């Protein structure tokens, strides 16, 4: 089995998609893309501002446009926003040429990892834990349905998650071959 063209990470806020995605990309010699960060760069504003001014609908429209563009980039690891699975039209864009990985995380871990975050508008309220629980109930079945691989991240270091993912994605790629691929990319 050879490496897939793209690896797409889905899962809730606080699952570690960006951290794990960046490390996984480095390990495979792929380019790392973070859909939320690219939306912010293109828009010249952060996500809270986009939610404030354009509403969640405005953000979701930008997200769909971004996913469509990024679905065409080969040799990439894409970290998506937690709500990217909510529009059905995004599903084909997420799955296109990709292995989809669901980074599954307990509510407790999500709460812990997002506790001091001010960049997630959906959690800026009195009871972010209730919001995370509610979102989990709605989204977990969708993440699961879309995913080729479900990977639990609780009580695992990002490094361990990445090692387990590399084994699941392509168990037969020896380390030295990954290194060669990586060097090839650096010289491209
Ligand atoms: C959202 C998750 C965020 C970001 C936006 C909405 C969501 O991304 O896209 O705040 O609906 O769950 P992360 O999952 O990277 O935090």
XYZ file of N, CA and C and ligand atoms in Angstrom:
580
model
N 0.844 -1.201 0.000
C 0.000 0.000 0.000
C 0.878 1.250 0.000
N 0.567 2.211 -0.889
C 1.372 3.434 -0.861
C 0.627 4.501 -0.065
N 1.323 5.575 0.210
C 0.702 6.638 1.006
C -0.458 7.272 0.251
N -1.502 7.660 0.967
C -2.616 8.352 0.294
C -2.158 9.735 -0.157
N -2.904 10.282 -1.121
C -2.563 11.605 -1.626
C -2.694 12.667 -0.519
N -3.769 12.526 0.271
C -3.985 13.506 1.330
C -4.415 12.790 2.609
N -4.078 13.420 3.723
C -4.590 12.948 5.008
C -5.359 14.112 5.621
N -6.604 13.842 5.993
C -7.476 14.899 6.511
C -7.861 14.560 7.948
N -7.583 15.495 8.853
C -7.898 15.279 10.266
C -9.202 15.977 10.614
N -10.131 15.216 11.167
C -11.380 15.790 11.673
C -11.495 15.468 13.155
N -12.367 16.202 13.832
C -12.563 15.955 15.260
C -12.879 17.263 15.958
N -13.222 17.169 17.239
C -13.713 18.350 17.958
C -12.607 19.336 18.314
N -13.024 20.491 18.771
C -12.081 21.477 19.307
C -11.309 20.817 20.451
N -10.008 21.045 20.464
C -9.194 20.495 21.543
C -8.767 19.056 21.321
N -8.980 18.527 20.124
C -8.553 17.145 19.862
C -7.064 17.065 19.534
N -6.472 18.202 19.201
C -5.042 18.206 18.858
C -4.791 18.120 17.360
N -5.785 18.511 16.558
C -5.642 18.367 15.097
C -4.437 19.143 14.556
N -4.241 20.365 15.051
C -3.141 21.176 14.504
C -1.782 20.636 14.944
N -1.650 20.333 16.219
C -0.363 19.832 16.721
C -0.011 18.506 16.061
N -0.977 17.600 16.062
C -0.716 16.267 15.507
C -0.531 16.351 13.992
N -1.342 17.192 13.350
C -1.236 17.350 11.899
C 0.133 17.845 11.480
N 0.638 18.837 12.213
C 1.953 19.399 11.857
C 3.037 18.330 12.016
N 2.963 17.576 13.107
C 3.982 16.537 13.348
C 3.869 15.395 12.347
N 2.628 15.039 12.022
C 2.413 13.942 11.070
C 2.946 14.333 9.686
N 2.691 15.575 9.298
C 3.166 16.049 7.993
C 4.695 15.987 7.943
N 5.325 16.425 9.019
C 6.788 16.409 9.058
C 7.289 14.976 8.917
N 6.627 14.078 9.636
C 7.035 12.666 9.622
C 6.916 12.047 8.221
N 5.877 12.435 7.491
C 5.641 11.831 6.168
C 6.294 12.612 5.029
N 6.838 13.789 5.345
C 7.370 14.640 4.287
C 6.261 15.295 3.471
N 5.104 15.481 4.080
C 3.972 16.142 3.438
C 3.890 17.595 3.908
N 3.115 18.388 3.155
C 2.886 19.775 3.561
C 1.724 19.826 4.551
N 1.867 20.655 5.578
C 0.792 20.790 6.557
C -0.086 21.992 6.215
N -1.391 21.776 6.201
C -2.348 22.859 5.951
C -3.344 22.905 7.107
N -3.611 24.120 7.581
C -4.576 24.273 8.672
C -5.686 25.184 8.148
N -6.833 24.605 7.899
C -7.885 25.344 7.205
C -8.269 26.632 7.947
N -8.403 26.575 9.270
C -8.778 27.784 10.028
C -7.734 28.892 9.891
N -6.453 28.498 9.986
C -5.394 29.515 9.901
C -5.359 30.141 8.512
N -5.613 29.330 7.474
C -5.558 29.885 6.110
C -6.761 30.816 5.884
N -7.918 30.428 6.440
C -9.087 31.330 6.353
C -8.733 32.680 6.996
N -8.097 32.617 8.165
C -7.742 33.869 8.862
C -6.759 34.696 8.042
N -5.773 34.024 7.459
C -4.789 34.763 6.642
C -5.462 35.444 5.452
N -6.309 34.666 4.761
C -6.963 35.215 3.560
C -7.876 36.379 3.901
N -8.527 36.258 5.055
C -9.534 37.234 5.443
C -8.880 38.449 6.111
N -7.657 38.237 6.614
C -6.984 39.323 7.334
C -7.646 39.604 8.672
N -8.341 38.609 9.214
C -9.026 38.784 10.506
C -9.107 37.420 11.194
N -9.243 37.449 12.522
C -9.315 36.159 13.213
C -10.756 35.614 13.245
N -10.869 34.375 13.693
C -12.181 33.700 13.635
C -13.240 34.409 14.492
N -12.917 34.862 15.708
C -13.942 35.600 16.457
C -14.477 36.801 15.678
N -13.599 37.496 14.994
C -14.039 38.657 14.192
C -14.969 38.197 13.076
N -14.614 37.120 12.408
C -15.454 36.626 11.300
C -16.837 36.230 11.834
N -16.868 35.535 12.968
C -18.154 35.161 13.569
C -18.961 36.406 13.938
N -18.269 37.403 14.508
C -18.938 38.645 14.926
C -19.578 39.363 13.755
N -18.790 39.508 12.713
C -19.225 40.368 11.606
C -20.094 39.620 10.600
N -19.728 38.380 10.316
C -20.428 37.648 9.242
C -21.339 36.547 9.788
N -21.254 36.327 11.095
C -22.039 35.253 11.710
C -21.422 33.894 11.422
N -21.968 32.862 12.079
C -21.429 31.522 11.850
C -21.620 31.110 10.386
N -22.741 31.531 9.794
C -23.000 31.178 8.385
C -21.918 31.704 7.458
N -21.500 32.949 7.729
C -20.443 33.551 6.914
C -19.161 32.754 7.033
N -18.831 32.357 8.276
C -17.629 31.550 8.483
C -17.746 30.215 7.754
N -18.918 29.578 7.857
C -19.104 28.256 7.226
C -18.966 28.345 5.705
N -19.401 29.476 5.148
C -19.256 29.643 3.703
C -17.777 29.736 3.325
N -17.036 30.512 4.106
C -15.589 30.624 3.864
C -14.921 29.255 4.019
N -15.406 28.500 5.008
C -14.804 27.178 5.284
C -15.017 26.240 4.086
N -16.230 26.246 3.543
C -16.515 25.374 2.392
C -15.643 25.768 1.195
N -15.533 27.072 0.961
C -14.697 27.548 -0.153
C -13.253 27.096 0.047
N -12.778 27.211 1.283
C -11.394 26.828 1.589
C -11.188 25.321 1.420
N -12.150 24.523 1.911
C -12.012 23.063 1.791
C -11.995 22.653 0.321
N -12.775 23.352 -0.495
C -12.792 23.034 -1.932
C -11.421 23.303 -2.535
N -10.834 24.426 -2.168
C -9.511 24.742 -2.720
C -8.459 23.740 -2.212
N -8.474 23.479 -0.924
C -7.416 22.650 -0.339
C -7.551 21.175 -0.734
N -8.750 20.777 -1.162
C -8.937 19.361 -1.531
C -8.150 19.006 -2.787
N -7.655 20.023 -3.490
C -6.890 19.758 -4.717
C -5.394 19.640 -4.488
N -4.928 19.828 -3.258
C -3.481 19.833 -3.018
C -2.982 18.445 -2.616
N -2.115 17.849 -3.438
C -1.597 16.528 -3.088
C -0.484 16.606 -2.039
N -0.187 15.480 -1.451
C 0.883 15.362 -0.437
C 0.709 16.387 0.681
N -0.500 16.390 1.215
C -0.788 17.324 2.301
C -1.471 16.609 3.477
N -1.223 17.158 4.644
C -2.005 16.792 5.829
C -2.835 18.020 6.161
N -4.153 17.856 6.198
C -5.052 18.992 6.425
C -5.731 18.870 7.791
N -5.533 19.901 8.628
C -6.291 19.990 9.885
C -7.526 20.845 9.620
N -8.691 20.310 9.927
C -9.940 21.032 9.672
C -10.498 21.600 10.979
N -11.400 22.553 10.878
C -12.098 23.040 12.062
C -13.122 22.002 12.515
N -13.441 22.028 13.815
C -14.330 21.010 14.379
C -15.698 20.913 13.722
N -16.145 22.039 13.126
C -17.485 22.032 12.537
C -17.494 21.776 11.036
N -16.331 21.463 10.481
C -16.232 21.307 9.015
C -17.116 20.178 8.489
N -17.468 19.240 9.360
C -18.266 18.091 8.908
C -19.769 18.406 8.884
N -20.135 19.604 9.374
C -21.565 19.879 9.551
C -22.318 20.173 8.265
N -21.591 20.602 7.243
C -22.254 20.809 5.952
C -22.045 19.565 5.113
N -23.158 19.037 4.642
C -23.039 17.791 3.879
C -22.214 17.977 2.604
N -22.314 19.174 2.021
C -21.543 19.414 0.796
C -20.030 19.354 1.043
N -19.616 19.473 2.309
C -18.181 19.383 2.609
C -17.678 17.931 2.602
N -18.580 16.983 2.745
C -18.120 15.605 2.939
C -17.281 15.106 1.771
N -17.750 15.372 0.557
C -16.981 14.941 -0.622
C -15.632 15.649 -0.676
N -15.629 16.909 -0.257
C -14.383 17.685 -0.290
C -13.382 17.134 0.711
N -13.899 16.688 1.857
C -13.006 16.136 2.879
C -12.456 14.782 2.436
N -13.286 13.991 1.805
C -12.901 12.612 1.486
C -12.111 12.490 0.178
N -12.136 13.551 -0.625
C -11.527 13.460 -1.956
C -10.044 13.064 -1.881
N -9.692 11.937 -2.458
C -8.305 11.418 -2.509
C -7.671 11.279 -1.125
N -8.476 11.183 -0.088
C -7.911 11.305 1.260
C -8.177 10.078 2.132
N -7.272 9.900 3.091
C -7.592 9.079 4.248
C -8.062 10.054 5.320
N -9.284 9.862 5.790
C -9.840 10.760 6.807
C -9.614 10.137 8.188
N -9.010 10.931 9.064
C -8.700 10.455 10.422
C -9.524 11.246 11.427
N -10.265 10.534 12.237
C -11.019 11.170 13.332
C -10.180 11.090 14.603
N -9.763 12.243 15.092
C -9.041 12.280 16.369
C -10.090 12.377 17.471
N -10.332 11.259 18.100
C -11.426 11.165 19.079
C -10.896 11.449 20.475
N -11.612 12.302 21.196
C -11.104 12.838 22.461
C -12.245 12.968 23.459
N -11.975 12.667 24.727
C -13.043 12.786 25.724
C -13.408 14.257 25.936
N -14.617 14.458 26.464
C -15.062 15.816 26.788
C -14.085 16.444 27.795
N -13.639 15.649 28.768
C -12.738 16.175 29.795
C -11.476 16.757 29.158
N -10.911 16.022 28.211
C -9.701 16.505 27.530
C -9.999 17.759 26.710
N -11.147 17.766 26.062
C -11.504 18.945 25.258
C -11.629 20.172 26.159
N -12.270 19.970 27.312
C -12.449 21.089 28.251
C -11.082 21.580 28.705
N -10.241 20.647 29.076
C -8.906 20.979 29.577
C -8.105 21.756 28.521
N -8.145 21.266 27.294
C -7.297 21.858 26.245
C -7.841 23.183 25.703
N -9.102 23.472 25.957
C -9.659 24.724 25.406
C -9.940 25.746 26.507
N -9.563 25.378 27.741
C -9.963 26.180 28.912
C -9.663 27.672 28.773
N -8.430 27.982 28.372
C -8.049 29.408 28.355
C -8.141 30.035 26.964
N -8.758 29.294 26.043
C -8.765 29.752 24.657
C -9.791 30.877 24.436
N -9.358 31.923 23.754
C -10.295 33.025 23.449
C -10.600 33.085 21.950
N -10.052 32.150 21.209
C -10.179 32.211 19.746
C -11.292 31.305 19.210
N -12.066 30.703 20.142
C -13.142 29.813 19.682
C -14.485 30.397 20.123
N -15.148 31.093 19.213
C -16.372 31.828 19.579
C -17.441 30.940 20.198
N -17.531 29.680 19.765
C -18.613 28.828 20.270
C -18.449 28.516 21.759
N -17.220 28.735 22.276
C -16.980 28.384 23.685
C -16.928 29.593 24.612
N -17.189 30.792 24.052
C -17.129 31.997 24.895
C -18.486 32.210 25.565
N -18.792 31.382 26.529
C -20.064 31.519 27.264
C -19.889 30.905 28.648
N -20.989 30.880 29.418
C -20.891 30.462 30.821
C -20.592 28.986 30.995
N -20.981 28.184 30.023
C -20.847 26.739 30.223
C -20.270 26.040 28.981
N -18.983 26.299 28.722
C -18.378 25.708 27.516
C -18.428 24.180 27.529
N -18.410 23.594 28.730
C -18.461 22.123 28.793
C -19.787 21.600 28.222
N -20.891 22.286 28.570
C -22.202 21.866 28.047
C -22.229 21.986 26.527
N -21.582 23.044 26.014
C -21.534 23.218 24.552
C -20.756 22.052 23.934
N -19.607 21.734 24.529
C -18.786 20.649 23.974
C -19.542 19.316 24.010
N -20.289 19.095 25.088
C -21.079 17.849 25.189
C -22.158 17.788 24.107
N -22.804 18.909 23.949
C -23.868 18.991 22.951
C -23.312 18.771 21.538
N -22.181 19.439 21.251
C -21.571 19.284 19.928
C -21.123 17.839 19.718
N -20.598 17.232 20.782
C -20.139 15.840 20.660
C -21.301 14.925 20.277
N -22.435 15.137 20.951
C -23.603 14.275 20.682
C -24.027 14.383 19.218
N -23.937 15.579 18.679
C -24.356 15.782 17.286
C -23.286 15.308 16.304
N -22.032 15.610 16.624
C -20.988 15.445 15.606
C -20.275 14.105 15.647
N -20.202 13.486 16.821
C -19.441 12.223 16.900
C -19.891 11.192 15.853
N -21.213 11.009 15.662
C -21.626 10.025 14.638
C -21.181 10.435 13.229
N -21.101 11.733 12.988
C -20.716 12.200 11.642
C -19.214 11.990 11.440
N -18.413 12.370 12.454
C -16.967 12.117 12.354
C -16.719 10.627 12.116
N -17.439 9.794 12.884
C -17.214 8.345 12.816
C -17.573 7.805 11.436
N -18.671 8.286 10.925
C -19.147 7.836 9.612
C -18.154 8.216 8.498
N -17.597 9.412 8.620
C -16.691 9.896 7.567
C -15.308 9.260 7.632
N -14.923 8.816 8.837
C -13.511 8.462 9.062
C -13.130 7.100 8.491
N -11.926 7.061 7.932
C -11.318 5.774 7.585
C -10.601 5.204 8.800
N -10.100 6.108 9.645
C -9.378 5.696 10.856
C -9.917 6.511 12.027
N -10.258 5.830 13.119
C -10.619 6.534 14.354
C -9.462 6.337 15.330
N -8.889 7.440 15.776
C -7.725 7.347 16.670
C -8.028 8.076 17.973
N -7.964 7.360 19.087
C -8.181 7.989 20.390
C -6.912 8.739 20.796
N -7.097 9.945 21.307
C -5.904 10.738 21.647
C -5.741 10.932 23.162
N -6.745 10.538 23.941
C -6.663 10.762 25.389
C -5.454 10.048 25.993
N -4.800 10.743 26.900
C -3.670 10.203 27.637
C -2.560 9.676 26.720
N -2.470 10.236 25.520
C -1.372 9.879 24.626
C -0.645 11.164 24.267
N 0.681 11.074 24.182
C 1.415 12.253 23.714
C 1.172 12.400 22.217
N 1.292 13.629 21.681
C 1.161 13.800 20.230
C 2.125 12.885 19.474
N 3.313 12.726 20.024
C 4.307 11.877 19.349
C 3.802 10.434 19.199
N 3.182 9.917 20.273
C 2.657 8.545 20.221
C 1.505 8.451 19.215
N 0.634 9.441 19.232
C -0.492 9.435 18.276
C 0.051 9.397 16.848
N 1.077 10.211 16.593
C 1.641 10.275 15.240
C 2.249 8.921 14.862
N 2.966 8.324 15.788
C 3.587 7.027 15.481
C 2.500 5.990 15.158
N 1.437 5.984 15.951
C 0.359 5.016 15.714
C -0.340 5.301 14.386
N -0.469 6.582 14.070
C -1.125 6.938 12.805
C -0.301 6.514 11.602
N 0.997 6.758 11.677
C 1.866 6.369 10.557
C 1.743 4.861 10.333
N 1.706 4.101 11.413
C 1.570 2.639 11.278
C 0.231 2.249 10.674
N -0.812 2.972 11.040
C -2.141 2.641 10.511
C -2.260 3.057 9.043
N -1.678 4.202 8.706
C -1.827 4.723 7.346
C -1.004 3.902 6.362
N 0.205 3.599 6.752
C 1.060 2.834 5.851
C 2.038 1.984 6.643
N 1.576 0.844 7.116
C 2.387 0.041 8.030
C 3.691 -0.449 7.412
N 3.744 -0.407 6.074
C 4.934 -1.009 5.464
C 5.984 -0.002 5.001
N 5.777 1.265 5.372
C 6.804 2.242 4.991
C 7.905 2.245 6.044
N 9.086 1.727 5.711
C 10.151 1.754 6.706
C 10.636 3.180 6.950
N 11.162 3.411 8.126
C 11.550 4.760 8.536
C 12.496 5.414 7.544
N 13.509 4.631 7.050
C 14.505 5.264 6.186
C 13.876 5.751 4.876
N 12.805 5.057 4.415
C 12.139 5.503 3.171
C 11.402 6.809 3.406
N 10.798 6.942 4.593
C 10.095 8.189 4.901
C 11.093 9.340 4.909
N 12.308 9.034 5.431
C 13.352 10.041 5.502
C 13.754 10.486 4.095
N 13.880 9.518 3.180
C 14.272 9.844 1.804
C 13.210 10.726 1.158
N 11.933 10.360 1.382
C 10.846 11.147 0.805
C 10.906 12.588 1.312
N 11.212 12.692 2.603
C 11.274 13.998 3.234
C 12.384 14.847 2.608
N 13.563 14.218 2.425
C 14.687 14.976 1.858
C 14.364 15.402 0.434
N 13.716 14.497 -0.323
C 13.331 14.812 -1.691
C 12.471 16.054 -1.744
N 11.518 16.137 -0.819
C 10.608 17.288 -0.777
C 11.337 18.580 -0.460
N 12.322 18.466 0.468
C 13.047 19.670 0.857
C 13.826 20.260 -0.317
N 14.221 19.375 -1.245
C 15.010 19.879 -2.366
C 14.143 20.249 -3.560
N 12.830 20.026 -3.421
C 11.954 20.288 -4.577
C 11.833 21.792 -4.822
C -15.338 25.247 15.370
C -14.064 24.829 15.599
C -12.889 25.700 15.431
C -13.189 26.801 14.399
C -14.442 27.537 14.763
C -15.661 26.622 14.852
C -16.457 24.311 15.588
O -11.773 24.944 14.990
O -13.295 26.259 13.119
O -14.229 28.182 15.995
O -17.568 24.535 15.064
O -16.236 23.271 16.283
P -10.934 23.917 15.956
O -11.662 22.611 15.926
O -9.607 23.849 15.301
O -10.894 24.538 17.290
